[in-house]
Every structure is written in structure tokens, then in C-alpha cells.
Coordinates of C-alpha atoms and ligand atoms in Angstrom, one line a residue:
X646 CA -5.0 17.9 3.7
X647 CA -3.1 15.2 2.0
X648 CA 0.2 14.1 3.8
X649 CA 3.4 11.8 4.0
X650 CA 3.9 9.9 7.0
X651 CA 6.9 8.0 7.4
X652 CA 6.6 5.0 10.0
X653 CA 8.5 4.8 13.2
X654 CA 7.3 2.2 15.0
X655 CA 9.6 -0.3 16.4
X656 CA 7.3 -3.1 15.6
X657 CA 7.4 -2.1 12.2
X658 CA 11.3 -1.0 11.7
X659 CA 11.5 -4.6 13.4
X660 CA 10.0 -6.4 10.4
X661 CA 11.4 -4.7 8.0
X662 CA 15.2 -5.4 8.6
X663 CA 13.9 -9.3 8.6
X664 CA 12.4 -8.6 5.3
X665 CA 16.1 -7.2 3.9
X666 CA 17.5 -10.2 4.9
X667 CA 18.9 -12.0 2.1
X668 CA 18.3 -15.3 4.2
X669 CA 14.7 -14.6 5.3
X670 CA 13.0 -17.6 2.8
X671 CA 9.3 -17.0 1.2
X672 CA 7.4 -18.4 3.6
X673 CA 8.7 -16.1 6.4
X674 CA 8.5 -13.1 4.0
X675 CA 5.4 -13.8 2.9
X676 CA 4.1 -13.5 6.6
X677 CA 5.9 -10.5 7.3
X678 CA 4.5 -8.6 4.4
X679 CA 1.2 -9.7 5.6
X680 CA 2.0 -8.3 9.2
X681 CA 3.7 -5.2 7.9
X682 CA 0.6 -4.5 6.0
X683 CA -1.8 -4.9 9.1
X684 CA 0.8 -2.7 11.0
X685 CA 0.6 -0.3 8.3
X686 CA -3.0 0.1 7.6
X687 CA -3.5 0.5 11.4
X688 CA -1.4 3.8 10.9
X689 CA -2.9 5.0 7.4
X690 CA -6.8 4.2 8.7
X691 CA -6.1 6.3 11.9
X692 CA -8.3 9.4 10.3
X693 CA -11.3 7.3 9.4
X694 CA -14.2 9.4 10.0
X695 CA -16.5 7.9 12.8
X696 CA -20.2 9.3 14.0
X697 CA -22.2 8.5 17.0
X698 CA -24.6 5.6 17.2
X699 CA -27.0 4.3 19.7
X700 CA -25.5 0.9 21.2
X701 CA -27.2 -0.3 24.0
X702 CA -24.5 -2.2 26.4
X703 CA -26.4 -4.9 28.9
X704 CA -26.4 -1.6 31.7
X705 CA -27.5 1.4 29.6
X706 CA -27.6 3.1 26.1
X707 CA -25.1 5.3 25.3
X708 CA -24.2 7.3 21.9
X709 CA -20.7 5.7 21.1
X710 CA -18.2 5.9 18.0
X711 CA -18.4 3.9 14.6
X712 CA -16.9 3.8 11.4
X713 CA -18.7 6.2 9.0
X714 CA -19.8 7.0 5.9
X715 CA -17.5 5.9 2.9
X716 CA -16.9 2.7 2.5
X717 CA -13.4 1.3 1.4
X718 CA -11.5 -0.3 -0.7
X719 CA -8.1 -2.2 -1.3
X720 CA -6.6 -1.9 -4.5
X721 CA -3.2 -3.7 -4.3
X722 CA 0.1 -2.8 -7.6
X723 CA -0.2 -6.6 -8.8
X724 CA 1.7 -8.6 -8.0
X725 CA 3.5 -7.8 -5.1
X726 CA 0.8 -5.2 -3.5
X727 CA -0.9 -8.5 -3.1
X728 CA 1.1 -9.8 -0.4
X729 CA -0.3 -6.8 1.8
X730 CA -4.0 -7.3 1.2
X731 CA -4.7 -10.1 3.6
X732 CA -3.1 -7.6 6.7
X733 CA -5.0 -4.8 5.5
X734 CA -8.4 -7.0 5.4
X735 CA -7.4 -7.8 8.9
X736 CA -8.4 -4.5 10.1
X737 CA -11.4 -3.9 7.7
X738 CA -12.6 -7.4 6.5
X739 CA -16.0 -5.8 4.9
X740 CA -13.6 -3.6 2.2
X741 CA -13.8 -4.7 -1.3
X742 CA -10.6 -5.5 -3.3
X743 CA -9.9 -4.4 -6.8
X744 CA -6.6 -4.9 -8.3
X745 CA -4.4 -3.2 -11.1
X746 CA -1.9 -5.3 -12.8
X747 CA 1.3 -3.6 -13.7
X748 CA 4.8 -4.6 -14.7
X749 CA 8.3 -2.5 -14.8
X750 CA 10.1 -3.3 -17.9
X751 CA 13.4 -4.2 -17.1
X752 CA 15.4 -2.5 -19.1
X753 CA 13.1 0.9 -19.5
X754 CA 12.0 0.6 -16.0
X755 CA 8.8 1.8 -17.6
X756 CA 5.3 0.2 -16.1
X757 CA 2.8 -1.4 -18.6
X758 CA -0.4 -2.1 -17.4
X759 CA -1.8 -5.8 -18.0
X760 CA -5.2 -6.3 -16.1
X761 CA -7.4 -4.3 -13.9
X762 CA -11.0 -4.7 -12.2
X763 CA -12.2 -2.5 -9.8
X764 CA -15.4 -2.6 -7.6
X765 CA -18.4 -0.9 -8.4
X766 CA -18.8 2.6 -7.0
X767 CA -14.9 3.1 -6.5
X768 CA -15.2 6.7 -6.9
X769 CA -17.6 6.8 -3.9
X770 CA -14.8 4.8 -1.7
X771 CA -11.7 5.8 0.1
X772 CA -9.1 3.6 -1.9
X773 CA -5.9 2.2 -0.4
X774 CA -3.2 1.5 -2.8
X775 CA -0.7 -0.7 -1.2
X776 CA 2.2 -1.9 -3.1
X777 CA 5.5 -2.9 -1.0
X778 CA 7.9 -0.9 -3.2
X779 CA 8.3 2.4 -4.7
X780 CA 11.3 3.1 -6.6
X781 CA 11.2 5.0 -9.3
X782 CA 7.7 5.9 -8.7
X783 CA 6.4 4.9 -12.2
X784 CA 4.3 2.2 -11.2
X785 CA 2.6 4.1 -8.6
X786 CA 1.7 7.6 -10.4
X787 CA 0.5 5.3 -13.4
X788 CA -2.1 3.3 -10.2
X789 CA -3.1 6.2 -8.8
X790 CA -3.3 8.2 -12.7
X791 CA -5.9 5.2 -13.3
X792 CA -7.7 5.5 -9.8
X793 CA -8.2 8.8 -10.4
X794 CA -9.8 8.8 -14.0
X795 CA -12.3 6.7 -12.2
X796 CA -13.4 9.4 -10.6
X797 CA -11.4 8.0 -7.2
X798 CA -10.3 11.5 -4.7
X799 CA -9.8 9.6 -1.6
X800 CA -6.8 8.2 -2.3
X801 CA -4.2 6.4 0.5
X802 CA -0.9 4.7 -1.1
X803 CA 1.1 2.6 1.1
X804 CA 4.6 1.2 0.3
X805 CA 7.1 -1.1 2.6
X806 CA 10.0 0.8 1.1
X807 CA 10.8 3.6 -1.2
X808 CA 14.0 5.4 -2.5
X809 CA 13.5 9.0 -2.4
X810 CA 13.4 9.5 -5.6
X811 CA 10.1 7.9 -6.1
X812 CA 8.9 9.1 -3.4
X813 CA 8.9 12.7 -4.7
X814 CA 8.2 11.9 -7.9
X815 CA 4.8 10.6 -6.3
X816 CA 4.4 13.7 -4.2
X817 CA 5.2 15.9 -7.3
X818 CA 2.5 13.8 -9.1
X819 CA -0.2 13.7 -7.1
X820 CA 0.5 16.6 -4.6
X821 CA -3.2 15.6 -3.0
X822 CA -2.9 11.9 -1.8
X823 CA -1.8 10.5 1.3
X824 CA 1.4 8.6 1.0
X825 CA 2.4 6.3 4.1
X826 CA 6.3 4.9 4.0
X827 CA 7.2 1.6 6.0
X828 CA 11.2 3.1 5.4
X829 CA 12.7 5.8 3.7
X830 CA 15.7 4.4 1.7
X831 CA 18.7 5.8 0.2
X832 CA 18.7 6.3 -3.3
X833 CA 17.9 3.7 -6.4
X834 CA 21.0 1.8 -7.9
X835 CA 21.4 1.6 -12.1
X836 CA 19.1 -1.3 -12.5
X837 CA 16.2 1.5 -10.4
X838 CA 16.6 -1.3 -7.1
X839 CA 16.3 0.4 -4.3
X840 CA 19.3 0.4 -2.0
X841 CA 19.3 -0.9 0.1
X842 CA 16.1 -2.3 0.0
X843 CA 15.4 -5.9 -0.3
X844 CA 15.6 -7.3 -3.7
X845 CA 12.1 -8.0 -5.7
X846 CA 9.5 -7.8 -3.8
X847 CA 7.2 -10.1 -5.8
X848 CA 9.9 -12.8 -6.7
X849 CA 10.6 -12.8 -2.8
X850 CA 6.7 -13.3 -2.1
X851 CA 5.4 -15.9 -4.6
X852 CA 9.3 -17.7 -5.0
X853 CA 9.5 -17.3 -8.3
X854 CA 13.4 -16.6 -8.3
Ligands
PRP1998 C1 7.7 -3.8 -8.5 C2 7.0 -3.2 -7.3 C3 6.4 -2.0 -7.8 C4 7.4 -1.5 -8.9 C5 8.1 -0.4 -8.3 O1 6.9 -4.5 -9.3 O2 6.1 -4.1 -6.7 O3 5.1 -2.2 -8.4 O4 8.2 -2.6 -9.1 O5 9.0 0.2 -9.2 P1 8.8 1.6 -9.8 O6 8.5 2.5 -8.6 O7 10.1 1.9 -10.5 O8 7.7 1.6 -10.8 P2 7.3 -5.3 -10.6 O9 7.2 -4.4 -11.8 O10 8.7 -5.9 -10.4 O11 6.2 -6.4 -10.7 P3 5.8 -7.6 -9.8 O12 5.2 -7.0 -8.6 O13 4.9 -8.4 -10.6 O14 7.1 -8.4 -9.5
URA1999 N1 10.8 -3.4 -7.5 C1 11.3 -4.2 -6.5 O1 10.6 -5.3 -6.2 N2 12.4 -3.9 -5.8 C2 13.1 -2.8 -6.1 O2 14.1 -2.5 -5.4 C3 12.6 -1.9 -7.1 C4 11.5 -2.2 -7.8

């Protein structure tokens, strides 16, 4: 059953107001991305599927829980989903890492796609998609339109902040992913920024305005 899940954790809500802050500098948001993502993926890896092994503690053998079966992988929007990787890996440092490059035009708000590599077997992996923004939801239905021509079914997106109308434009989309939202914002101002938000996510990360 594929689902939306919209964080409420205090931890998280916590980070995210020092992320809008227009005086929070790079180096600070760059860490908080990181820690959002960690927080994040905690919550959107909660249904990984585990089976019973044999582990043999220094007083007896017992049958106790482990991470089964499909293997994962982290797929972060370039550039910005980048800044979530590192917090995800945290939590599951054997995943492999693909990436999709993809840009919003400014003035169509359209994305165009400029690089991607993927690991081998991705259709046999759960993917996570994280990407810190989703506003008009372009950039993510075009990720997860990719993923799935790959042969990808397993498909978790997670984003730090999206305006709600990008958020059912996802859900309209791909009816059959899971979609995990650090905050629900309010709508999306004329330039598509999400209000309100926190400005560019990957000038704010990398500096680069
Ligand atoms: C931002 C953001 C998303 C996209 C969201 O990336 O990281 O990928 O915009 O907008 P949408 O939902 O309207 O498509 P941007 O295109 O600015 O590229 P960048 O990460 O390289 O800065
Ligand atoms: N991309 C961003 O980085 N921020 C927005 O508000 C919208 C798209």
C-alpha cells in the first residue's frame, strides 16, 4: 500500500524552522540537511522487511531479527537531494548511490534532465529518492517517471518541504509510491518558491548565491 506520511516529530519540525532562517549560513544548513535526512530516513525505512537469523550471543542462540531481502538504494534529485545522502547512508551505509541530475528552468519552471547513473540491478532494489524540495512537483514525477522505466516498483521519495501543489501533483502521478514530507507548506508563490519555504535549496547547500 503506498502512503504519504507527513513528519511530526519535534526533532524534525525543530530543524526545519533553522533551515528557513534567512540567517542560518551554509555550513550550518548543510549539517542540518544532513541531520534532517538521517531523521527522515529513520521514519521512511520503518517498514523494512526483516527475517529471523541464527545469532549466537556469548549465553545462547536465539533466532533474532535482520534486515532482509532487497537491497537498497539512494538516488538523490541533483543537486540539492545531495545534501540528504550522507544522513540517509548513516542508517544504511551498505546502500548504493545513483544519482539523476535535473534542473528547473527558471522561467518555464520545467525540469531538464542533465546526467544520470544508476547502480546495477536497480529494478531489484527498494530506491529512496530524496530531494529537499518539492514544489511544483515537476522534478520529482520526471525522477521517479525515469526510476520507473528501469524497471524500479519500490519506490520511497522523500522531500524537506513541499507546497501542496506538488505534492498532489506527485500523488496524482504516481498514485503507488510512498511519499514522506519533512513539512507541508502553503502554496507556491509566481516564481513556483515555495512559501514559505526556505529559498533554494541547492544555492543554500553548496553557497553558490
Ligand atoms: C530544486 C529542488 C528540486 C526542484 C523542485 O532544484 O531541489 O529538484 O527545484 O522544483 P519542482 O518541484 O518545481 O520541480 P533546482 O532545479 O533548483 O536545481 P538544483 O538542485 O541544482 O539547485
Ligand atoms: N526549488 C527550491 O530550491 N526552492 C523552492 O522553493 C522551489 C524549488
Amino acid at each position: 500500500m503506498s502512503k504519504v506520511v507527513i513528519m511530526d516529530h519535534p526533532l524534525i519540525k525543530h530543524k526545519i524552522s533553522l533551515l528557513r532562517d534567512e540567517t542560518t549560513g551554509t555550513k550550518d544548513f548543510r549539517a542540518l540537511v544532513e541531520e534532517i535526512g538521517m531523521l527522515m530516513g529513520y521514519e521512511a525505512l520503518r517498514d523494512l522487511p526483516t527475517e529471523l537469523v541464527a545469532v549466537k550471543s556469548p549465553v545462547a542462540e536465539s533466532m533474532q531479527p535482520m534486515i532482509r531481502g532487497k537491497k537498497l538504494a539512494v538516488v538523490p534529485i541533483l543537486r540539492a537531494g545531495l545534501g540528504m545522502v550522507n544522513g540517509i547512508l548513516a542508517l544504511v551505509p551498505n546502500a548504493k548511490v545513483g544519482h539523476i541530475g535535473l534542473y528547473r528552468d527558471e522561467v518555464t519552471h520545467e525540469p531538464h534532465e542533465y546526467y544520470c547513473k544508476l547502480p546495477e540491478n536497480i529494478d531489484q532494489r527498494i530506491v529512496v529518492l530524496p530531494d529537499p524540495m518539492l514544489a511544483t512537483g515537476g522534478s520529482a514525477i520526471q525522477a521517479v517517471d525515469f526510476i520507473k522505466a528501469k524497471g524500479c516498483r519500490n519506490i520511497k521519495f522523500m522531500c524537506i518541504i513541499a507546497a501542496p501543489e506538488g505534492l498532489n501533483a506527485l500523488k496524482e502521478a504516481h498514485p503507488d509510491i510512498d511519499i514522506y514530507v519533512g513539512s507541508l507548506d502553503d502554496h507556491l508563490n509566481e516564481a513556483a518558491y515555495i512559501v514559505p519555504g526556505l529559498g533554494d535549496a541547492g544555492d543554500r547547500i553548496f553557497g553558490t548565491k
